[in-house]
Amino acid sequence: MCGIVGYIGSNQAAPVLLDGLSKLEYRGYDSAGIAVRDGGSATEIIKEKGKLRVLAEMTDNGKAVKGTCGIGHTRWATHGEPSAVNAHPHSSDDGNVIAVHNGIIENFQEQREKLIKKGYSFKSQTDTEVAVKLIDYYYKKYSQLPVEAIARAMVRIRGSYALCVMFKDYPDQIFCARKDSPMIIGIQNGESYVASDVPAILKYTRNVYYIGNMEIAKLERGNVTFYNIDSEEIEKPLTEIKWDAESAEKGGYEHFMLKEIFEQPKVIRDTINSVVNNGTVHFSEVQLTDEEMQDINQVYIVACGSAYHVGVAVQYVIEELTSLQVRVELASEFRYRKMTLNPKSLVIVISQSGETADTLAALREAKDQGIKTLGIVNVVGSSIAREADNVFYTLAGPEISVATTKAYSCQLVAGYLLALQFAKARNEIDDEKYQALLEDINTIPEKVDRILEDRERVQWYASKLINVSDSFFIGRGIDYAIGMEGSLKLKEISYIHSEAYAAGELKHGPISLIEEGTIVIAVVTQDALTEKTISNMVEVKSRGAKLMAVTTTGKYFLEDTAEFTCYVPKINPLFAGSLAVIPLQLLSYYVSIGKGFDVDKPRNLAKSVTVE
Ligand code: F6R
């Protein structure tokens, strides 16, 4: 949440900052600001409420602000409403310290009161201003060394943060620090960059450093020095980013979400190919051995939002293929439960960003209990990727649209492959079945492609849902898991109230909400459960519901029951979720744009949820 960019080099900083921030707007977009300076000249701070384009207009796309060193921020409000005053950068009253911040400082109230007693006053309601003034306080009280002042402030503040700080006395340096919020540093040909995420700097460099928790960095032109919390210099390896720059651009599509929906066949294929070789799954990169898989008898899948929905779907697959016990948990609940975890278990955390605060905390809780952990993660070098014992990287590439599509689909296939490998390693399926299942998984990309070709039918139906206020998604088993995802997609980008129910639950309460014209979307791909779900569809239809169905070609004839039926190609029902979700993604997308909403940046949301 919130995006940070910093730059020091020989070019004008403001256009670089605005360009970088435009790639990070998915992280927050209620206000934005930049601070720029040239050598010893005064620092200019420009900030405003609203999306980045407001700031771009105010500064003539950065051209009106002169200077080769600067920091910038796009905000997702936590402390204090979205406003120009609360927008970052924040500054000490004398301009000695200027900073931008991503994350939450939990004890900001206590620190603020202490600073007020020491004579500081505050203009904004933000926790960031407290951090700025705390650093200023330590800087002036002690050695006037930036690294030391930041380190002293870091040991006093609790919470998660990524900070970018400029000091008046050090005009050719930018200082950064982080704890539990993402930040990367890039260098190239005498220029240095810092950002919350790779897409912000990908255009300029692929050479990045990952700054660790409770570490500080000093950026100079083309050079970076790292320090630990004791202000001692430390070494960090330089890593090369493999993503290509185009993957973080819209590439001719009107929106990132549509582009990412259409990238799914490729990225699903890439994710499969990353572990499948010569008709066999190889987990050498994941570093999970067959012996370890044999030794595990319980699996916990822990995640948030759509990644949690992946867990719900994968649970059914693991249970079908193996005798393992599986529990799926919301990370925000799991982390506070008093659960004694089975010592022979594996905790699988699923996260696109690898930075979701609750998922990261759940991972740490599992590790504290001595439990083996595996991360299914998209962002290389993210906190979860670094801290999990084993990592299965999804190869979705940068996902910019706030609503996940391609990362979700890659997580699903990663889950299938994991389930399949568990079954094989534990001798719970024979070779023939293993090969047949793997072949089916291999057909997913091409089948997704076929569904995408039929997008115009979905677009037509979406146009009928523009004025709908309530909707329900129903299904059983894996179809229920896919309904959960379809429902989240629709509500988060079209603001239509939507709920997902296990179809069998309707009669236990929700059916009383069905009235003339209520939209019910049924997912019907699971052979063994089809008749039951169809009965539930008929029940809601007879109470006035309008039905859409997503089902498998040639298996069930639902035209008589549903007013709109979307067919997906045949596949083993265990993997049908990967196909059934595609029309639901398209439906949400077209409803949202039909309503004129900013589909890539839905209100109140941010892509990477680094606060609780
Ligand atoms: C919904 C969506 C979110 C994320 C959730 C977890 O479209 O994208 O529900 O799935 O915030 O994020 P990650 O996967 O980054 O941990």
XYZ file of C-alpha atoms in Angstrom, residues 19-596:
578
model
C 6.867 7.994 -14.501
C 7.825 5.561 -11.722
C 4.807 6.541 -9.628
C 2.520 5.942 -12.596
C 3.630 2.287 -12.476
C 2.876 2.146 -8.769
C -0.515 3.805 -8.731
C -2.030 0.355 -8.219
C -0.606 0.563 -4.692
C -2.637 3.639 -3.768
C -4.120 6.570 -5.572
C -5.811 9.016 -3.241
C -3.049 11.638 -3.298
C 0.482 12.022 -4.582
C 3.530 14.185 -4.090
C 7.184 14.722 -4.941
C 10.149 16.496 -3.317
C 12.957 17.534 -5.671
C 16.185 19.450 -5.234
C 19.345 20.360 -7.087
C 22.561 20.172 -5.101
C 22.406 22.588 -2.195
C 19.331 24.455 -3.445
C 16.094 24.455 -1.457
C 13.904 21.409 -1.880
C 10.621 21.938 -3.679
C 7.680 19.903 -2.374
C 4.547 19.593 -4.503
C 1.675 17.413 -3.369
C -2.045 17.201 -3.982
C -5.130 15.168 -3.294
C -6.337 12.944 -6.145
C -4.745 10.641 -8.651
C -1.276 11.137 -10.015
C -2.550 12.930 -13.094
C -3.430 15.915 -10.867
C 0.198 16.178 -9.780
C 1.384 15.647 -13.357
C -0.816 18.553 -14.513
C 0.414 20.799 -11.693
C 4.042 20.210 -12.642
C 3.715 20.059 -16.424
C 4.595 16.365 -16.249
C 7.500 17.159 -13.981
C 9.102 19.615 -16.411
C 8.323 22.581 -14.139
C 10.324 21.165 -11.226
C 14.097 21.401 -11.489
C 16.570 19.124 -9.788
C 18.389 15.822 -10.188
C 17.554 14.288 -6.827
C 14.098 13.560 -5.484
C 11.556 11.306 -3.833
C 7.923 10.697 -4.710
C 4.853 9.000 -3.291
C 1.397 7.828 -4.263
C -0.801 7.310 -1.220
C -3.375 4.855 0.083
C -4.629 6.618 3.194
C -4.249 4.932 6.557
C -3.794 7.720 9.123
C -5.696 10.825 8.088
C -8.112 11.396 5.213
C -6.886 11.825 1.651
C -5.882 15.522 1.437
C -2.996 17.702 0.302
C -1.847 18.164 3.910
C -1.763 14.431 4.595
C -0.159 13.642 1.231
C 3.564 12.811 1.243
C 6.367 13.977 1.257
C 6.333 15.261 4.830
C 8.944 17.594 6.181
C 10.357 18.773 9.495
C 9.404 22.420 10.086
C 12.854 23.696 9.087
C 13.072 21.389 6.071
C 15.979 19.500 7.626
C 14.359 16.096 7.028
C 11.916 15.276 4.215
C 10.483 11.789 3.731
C 7.940 9.536 2.074
C 6.654 6.402 3.756
C 4.762 3.241 2.981
C 3.265 1.155 5.802
C 1.956 1.857 9.280
C 3.704 3.096 12.385
C 1.681 1.469 15.127
C 2.996 3.472 18.082
C 2.798 6.817 16.287
C 0.465 8.320 18.904
C 2.890 7.636 21.730
C 5.855 8.969 19.704
C 3.875 12.014 18.638
C 3.081 12.917 22.249
C 6.737 12.551 23.230
C 7.767 14.808 20.345
C 5.144 17.420 21.264
C 6.679 17.554 24.762
C 10.025 18.212 23.103
C 8.578 21.195 21.239
C 7.527 19.659 17.903
C 4.186 20.491 16.355
C 2.278 18.598 13.668
C 0.457 19.768 10.571
C -0.980 16.467 9.366
C -2.739 13.496 10.943
C -0.237 11.053 9.477
C 2.076 8.627 11.210
C 4.679 9.599 8.583
C 5.097 13.104 9.957
C 5.885 11.497 13.311
C 8.629 9.377 11.711
C 10.084 12.454 9.969
C 10.198 14.460 13.175
C 11.586 11.576 15.182
C 14.462 11.240 12.706
C 14.961 15.009 12.843
C 15.037 14.862 16.638
C 17.730 12.141 16.750
C 19.712 13.802 13.986
C 19.943 17.042 15.933
C 20.360 15.473 19.362
C 23.226 13.155 18.444
C 25.881 12.977 15.764
C 24.059 14.621 12.833
C 24.696 11.468 10.819
C 21.678 10.410 8.733
C 22.186 6.631 9.001
C 22.505 6.826 12.769
C 19.488 9.111 13.153
C 17.342 6.773 11.022
C 18.578 3.719 12.944
C 17.692 5.328 16.278
C 14.215 6.164 15.024
C 13.780 2.622 13.658
C 14.339 0.998 17.021
C 11.690 3.242 18.523
C 8.947 2.833 15.963
C 6.793 -0.265 15.784
C 4.959 -1.446 12.688
C 5.823 -1.876 9.057
C 7.459 0.740 6.911
C 9.539 1.583 3.908
C 11.043 5.050 4.224
C 12.856 7.289 1.767
C 14.499 10.248 3.460
C 16.367 13.354 2.287
C 18.479 15.492 4.630
C 19.115 19.161 3.929
C 22.803 18.820 4.891
C 23.345 15.884 2.491
C 22.026 17.245 -0.827
C 23.517 14.485 -2.963
C 22.201 11.519 -1.042
C 18.908 9.728 -0.428
C 18.503 7.397 2.547
C 16.151 4.426 2.681
C 15.088 1.978 5.361
C 12.553 -0.774 5.603
C 10.807 -3.200 7.885
C 8.142 -5.529 6.485
C 7.244 -3.223 3.591
C 8.735 -3.803 0.168
C 11.481 -1.696 -1.342
C 14.087 -2.326 -4.017
C 17.087 -0.314 -5.112
C 18.336 -0.182 -8.684
C 21.528 1.230 -10.184
C 22.626 1.872 -13.749
C 25.283 4.077 -15.370
C 25.714 6.638 -12.632
C 22.021 6.732 -11.679
C 20.371 5.288 -8.582
C 16.720 4.438 -8.073
C 14.582 3.241 -5.214
C 11.012 1.980 -5.509
C 8.329 -0.066 -3.809
C 8.117 -2.431 -6.750
C 10.023 -3.458 -9.858
C 7.739 -1.970 -12.584
C 8.580 1.566 -11.378
C 12.216 1.273 -12.403
C 12.197 -1.515 -14.984
C 12.440 1.002 -17.804
C 15.739 2.276 -16.418
C 17.485 -0.728 -14.923
C 17.285 -4.438 -14.221
C 20.101 -4.423 -11.693
C 18.547 -4.374 -8.273
C 19.401 -4.844 -4.628
C 16.881 -6.136 -2.127
C 17.202 -4.183 1.058
C 16.505 -6.413 4.068
C 14.380 -5.856 7.131
C 15.820 -3.322 9.584
C 18.473 -2.274 7.092
C 19.345 1.173 5.813
C 20.733 2.237 2.447
C 22.484 5.376 1.282
C 21.996 6.218 -2.388
C 24.433 8.381 -4.301
C 24.723 8.787 -8.065
C 25.277 5.245 -9.336
C 26.320 3.966 -5.952
C 24.599 2.472 -2.945
C 25.925 1.573 0.516
C 24.017 -0.653 2.941
C 24.031 -0.560 6.748
C 22.615 -2.741 9.488
C 20.701 -1.307 12.423
C 24.004 -0.729 14.265
C 25.043 1.573 11.400
C 27.748 -0.883 10.292
C 28.331 -1.266 6.557
C 27.072 -4.524 5.063
C 27.373 -6.130 1.613
C 24.397 -7.063 -0.577
C 24.323 -9.067 -3.800
C 23.170 -7.405 -7.013
C 20.324 -9.312 -8.686
C 19.144 -9.160 -12.270
C 15.413 -8.795 -12.884
C 14.230 -11.096 -15.663
C 10.853 -9.433 -16.377
C 10.802 -7.557 -19.645
C 9.818 -3.906 -19.589
C 6.841 -4.422 -21.955
C 5.178 -6.745 -19.466
C 4.633 -3.769 -17.169
C 3.015 -1.708 -19.963
C -0.524 -1.888 -21.340
C 0.745 -3.027 -24.751
C -2.200 -1.740 -26.780
C -4.904 -2.911 -24.376
C -7.269 -0.370 -22.919
C -6.693 -1.597 -19.383
C -4.131 -3.675 -17.530
C -6.870 -6.012 -16.343
C -7.858 -6.958 -19.880
C -4.236 -7.346 -20.891
C -3.589 -9.561 -17.889
C -6.686 -11.671 -18.603
C -5.370 -12.220 -22.129
C -1.864 -13.037 -20.919
C -3.206 -16.029 -19.009
C -2.561 -18.758 -21.588
C 1.101 -17.732 -21.783
C 1.791 -17.273 -18.095
C -0.031 -20.470 -17.123
C 2.110 -22.276 -19.701
C 5.281 -20.646 -18.330
C 4.363 -21.657 -14.783
C 3.694 -25.254 -15.822
C 6.915 -25.411 -17.849
C 8.932 -24.104 -14.927
C 8.454 -27.431 -13.122
C 7.409 -29.908 -15.825
C 10.072 -31.492 -17.929
C 9.767 -34.580 -20.156
C 6.349 -35.449 -18.828
C 7.352 -35.298 -15.162
C 7.063 -32.716 -12.433
C 10.459 -31.747 -11.017
C 10.581 -29.830 -7.797
C 14.329 -29.306 -7.719
C 13.894 -25.498 -7.858
C 11.147 -25.660 -5.232
C 13.511 -27.842 -3.213
C 10.774 -30.073 -1.846
C 11.897 -33.689 -1.992
C 9.748 -36.812 -2.357
C 10.973 -37.959 1.067
C 9.782 -34.730 2.642
C 6.424 -35.094 0.915
C 6.094 -38.623 2.239
C 6.772 -37.442 5.751
C 4.085 -34.751 5.766
C 0.614 -35.715 6.949
C -1.171 -32.388 7.227
C -1.285 -29.376 4.927
C -2.413 -25.885 5.925
C -3.014 -23.434 3.101
C -2.955 -19.859 4.316
C -3.647 -16.741 2.247
C -5.844 -13.664 1.758
C -8.482 -12.676 -0.796
C -8.201 -14.333 -4.184
C -5.123 -16.262 -3.074
C -7.305 -17.732 -0.317
C -9.832 -18.749 -2.971
C -7.032 -20.583 -4.768
C -6.399 -22.415 -1.498
C -10.059 -23.438 -1.249
C -9.971 -24.888 -4.791
C -6.626 -26.627 -4.295
C -7.827 -28.182 -1.057
C -10.369 -30.218 -3.041
C -7.660 -31.319 -5.484
C -5.219 -32.420 -2.776
C -7.990 -34.270 -0.940
C -9.048 -36.020 -4.132
C -5.548 -37.148 -5.065
C -4.000 -37.903 -1.676
C -4.884 -38.988 1.833
C -3.435 -35.776 3.291
C -5.470 -33.744 5.750
C -5.910 -30.211 4.377
C -7.089 -27.039 6.077
C -7.458 -23.702 4.348
C -7.172 -20.641 6.545
C -7.521 -16.901 6.081
C -4.151 -15.480 7.021
C -5.711 -12.664 9.052
C -7.432 -15.281 11.246
C -4.706 -17.891 11.264
C -2.121 -15.507 12.668
C -4.166 -14.809 15.798
C -5.521 -18.296 16.430
C -4.074 -20.294 19.298
C -3.424 -23.303 17.088
C -0.956 -25.994 17.892
C 0.165 -27.038 14.469
C 0.783 -30.665 13.678
C 4.607 -30.994 13.703
C 4.488 -33.121 10.543
C 2.702 -30.503 8.555
C 3.467 -28.179 5.686
C 2.170 -24.626 5.745
C 1.630 -23.365 2.202
C 1.251 -19.603 1.952
C -0.022 -18.204 -1.333
C 0.675 -14.613 -2.319
C 1.101 -12.730 -5.570
C 2.946 -9.802 -4.024
C 4.783 -11.836 -1.401
C 4.267 -8.849 0.892
C 0.725 -9.208 2.241
C 1.112 -8.372 5.926
C -1.240 -11.043 7.271
C 0.164 -13.788 5.050
C 3.702 -12.860 6.021
C 2.741 -12.913 9.710
C 1.100 -16.332 9.262
C 4.274 -17.631 7.638
C 6.336 -16.363 10.557
C 3.919 -17.919 13.059
C 4.330 -21.297 11.333
C 8.114 -20.939 11.324
C 8.093 -19.995 15.017
C 6.323 -23.287 15.685
C 9.042 -25.098 13.743
C 6.720 -26.038 10.867
C 8.002 -26.417 7.328
C 6.758 -23.675 5.008
C 6.274 -23.329 1.279
C 5.446 -20.060 -0.476
C 3.593 -19.919 -3.788
C 4.756 -16.439 -4.728
C 4.866 -14.277 -7.835
C 7.250 -11.487 -6.918
C 10.857 -12.622 -6.871
C 12.784 -11.504 -3.811
C 9.634 -10.465 -1.918
C 9.501 -10.947 1.845
C 7.530 -14.199 1.694
C 9.822 -15.560 -1.019
C 12.820 -14.785 1.136
C 11.443 -16.126 4.383
C 9.642 -19.324 3.308
C 11.679 -22.549 3.504
C 10.633 -23.460 -0.036
C 9.353 -21.305 -2.878
C 7.290 -22.208 -5.910
C 7.447 -19.116 -8.117
C 4.442 -18.465 -10.325
C 5.606 -16.899 -13.567
C 2.751 -14.446 -14.043
C 5.107 -11.492 -14.535
C 4.158 -8.090 -13.158
C 0.481 -7.858 -12.317
C -0.569 -4.212 -12.295
C -4.353 -4.285 -12.203
C -5.513 -4.274 -8.599
C -7.936 -7.138 -9.228
C -5.873 -10.252 -9.752
C -6.462 -12.499 -12.748
C -3.274 -13.944 -14.208
C -1.529 -14.407 -10.858
C -4.638 -16.189 -9.546
C -4.609 -18.558 -12.537
C -0.910 -19.298 -12.092
C -1.416 -19.962 -8.387
C -4.148 -22.458 -9.263
C -1.923 -24.478 -11.599
C 0.920 -24.322 -9.078
C -1.510 -25.836 -6.573
C -2.529 -28.610 -9.003
C 1.097 -29.489 -9.704
C 1.853 -29.579 -6.020
C -1.142 -31.863 -5.392
C -0.061 -34.115 -8.236
C 3.490 -34.341 -6.978
C 2.319 -35.118 -3.459
C 0.175 -37.933 -4.844
C 3.067 -39.352 -6.848
C 5.692 -39.038 -4.123
C 3.377 -40.767 -1.670
C 2.457 -43.529 -4.152
C -1.187 -42.584 -3.965
C -1.753 -42.583 -7.725
C -0.357 -44.891 -10.375
C 1.774 -43.767 -13.314
C -1.066 -43.931 -15.765
C -3.285 -41.636 -13.740
C -0.341 -39.317 -13.071
C 0.347 -38.990 -16.802
C -3.317 -38.478 -17.628
C -3.667 -35.727 -15.022
C -0.476 -34.023 -16.143
C -1.651 -34.115 -19.744
C -4.903 -32.493 -18.685
C -3.038 -29.751 -16.833
C -1.014 -29.167 -19.985
C -4.194 -28.490 -21.962
C -5.267 -25.598 -19.709
C -3.442 -22.770 -21.587
C -4.899 -23.682 -24.967
C -8.394 -24.115 -23.483
C -8.187 -20.750 -21.744
C -7.279 -19.286 -25.125
C -10.419 -20.788 -26.643
C -12.606 -19.307 -23.910
C -11.075 -15.891 -24.474
C -12.065 -16.067 -28.139
C -15.678 -16.128 -27.017
C -15.402 -12.910 -25.030
C -17.995 -11.004 -27.038
C -20.841 -13.199 -25.781
C -19.773 -12.467 -22.207
C -19.492 -8.769 -23.028
C -23.045 -8.830 -24.379
C -24.390 -10.423 -21.197
C -22.356 -8.055 -19.006
C -24.186 -5.121 -20.603
C -27.406 -6.497 -19.100
C -25.977 -6.471 -15.579
C -24.973 -2.822 -15.429
C -27.951 -1.788 -13.314
C -28.015 -4.821 -11.066
C -27.514 -4.143 -7.359
C -27.274 -7.669 -5.900
C -25.857 -10.920 -7.164
C -25.150 -14.392 -5.883
C -22.651 -16.988 -7.032
C -23.413 -20.610 -6.275
C -21.632 -23.901 -6.794
C -20.530 -27.038 -5.027
C -17.022 -28.284 -4.322
C -14.487 -26.692 -6.666
C -17.341 -24.784 -8.293
C -18.007 -23.128 -4.955
C -14.347 -22.053 -4.736
C -14.583 -20.569 -8.240
C -17.849 -18.857 -7.335
C -16.056 -17.188 -4.419
C -13.497 -15.770 -6.818
C -16.126 -14.735 -9.382
C -18.075 -12.961 -6.676
C -15.018 -11.097 -5.361
C -14.056 -10.030 -8.878
C -17.509 -8.656 -9.580
C -17.912 -6.756 -6.329
C -14.417 -5.274 -6.166
C -14.431 -3.679 -9.598
C -18.116 -3.091 -10.368
C -19.280 -2.306 -6.797
C -22.251 -4.629 -7.236
C -23.097 -6.334 -3.986
C -22.264 -9.979 -4.426
C -22.035 -13.077 -2.278
C -20.835 -16.587 -2.950
C -22.580 -19.541 -1.387
C -22.033 -23.233 -1.403
C -25.186 -24.126 -3.326
C -26.327 -26.463 -0.567
C -26.342 -23.568 1.892
C -28.987 -21.555 0.042
C -31.855 -23.141 1.885
C -30.269 -22.322 5.228
C -30.946 -18.621 4.940
C -29.757 -16.846 1.778
C -32.647 -18.001 -0.385
C -34.880 -15.504 1.432
C -32.947 -12.757 -0.409
C -33.921 -14.059 -3.835
C -36.632 -11.999 -5.481
C -37.801 -11.092 -8.968
C -34.742 -10.231 -11.067
C -32.001 -11.143 -8.562
C -28.938 -12.311 -10.493
C -27.648 -15.764 -9.625
C -24.528 -17.080 -11.334
C -24.057 -20.812 -11.063
C -20.783 -22.622 -11.692
C -21.528 -26.185 -12.789
C -18.476 -28.227 -13.798
C -18.288 -30.992 -11.214
C -19.875 -34.172 -12.634
C -20.752 -35.738 -9.329
C -22.482 -32.619 -8.036
C -24.201 -31.318 -11.154
C -27.689 -32.564 -10.544
C -27.676 -31.163 -7.032
C -26.579 -27.718 -8.229
C -29.124 -27.755 -11.045
C -31.852 -28.409 -8.446
C -30.641 -25.357 -6.524
C -30.704 -23.308 -9.731
C -34.285 -24.333 -10.368
C -35.212 -23.406 -6.800
C -33.913 -19.852 -7.171
C -35.351 -19.515 -10.647
C -38.822 -20.383 -9.396
C -38.430 -17.524 -6.914
C -37.730 -15.018 -9.657
C -33.929 -15.175 -10.012
C -32.274 -14.551 -13.368
C -29.648 -17.202 -13.957
C -26.294 -17.268 -15.662
C -24.438 -20.575 -15.772
C -20.843 -21.467 -16.461
C -20.557 -25.097 -17.388
C -18.618 -27.681 -19.361
C -19.305 -28.130 -23.083
C -21.374 -31.084 -24.063
C -21.977 -32.358 -20.563
C -24.956 -30.513 -19.222
C -27.681 -28.735 -21.062
C -28.520 -25.701 -19.008
C -30.144 -23.497 -21.636
C -33.617 -24.288 -20.304
C -32.698 -23.228 -16.804
C -30.297 -20.324 -17.287
C -30.996 -17.224 -19.396
C -27.305 -17.139 -20.355
C -24.972 -20.118 -20.449
C -21.261 -19.929 -20.962
C -19.563 -23.151 -21.994
C -15.944 -23.995 -21.233
C -14.016 -26.873 -22.873
C -13.988 -30.348 -21.364
C -11.261 -31.139 -18.858
C -10.817 -33.299 -15.783
C -13.248 -31.705 -13.278
C -10.356 -31.248 -10.815
C -8.943 -28.579 -13.114
C -12.204 -27.139 -14.458
C -11.893 -24.175 -12.106
C -9.054 -22.821 -14.253
C -11.481 -22.624 -17.167
C -14.689 -21.641 -15.371
C -13.053 -18.605 -13.792
C -12.210 -17.009 -17.163
C -15.781 -16.007 -18.184
C -16.279 -14.697 -14.645
C -13.187 -12.491 -14.933
C -14.412 -11.204 -18.302
C -17.898 -10.615 -16.945
C -16.595 -8.492 -14.062
C -14.307 -6.555 -16.368
C -17.059 -5.714 -18.849
C -19.580 -4.808 -16.145
C -17.045 -2.459 -14.562
C -16.142 -0.657 -17.774
C -19.819 -0.616 -18.759
C -20.462 1.317 -15.563
C -17.616 3.675 -16.397
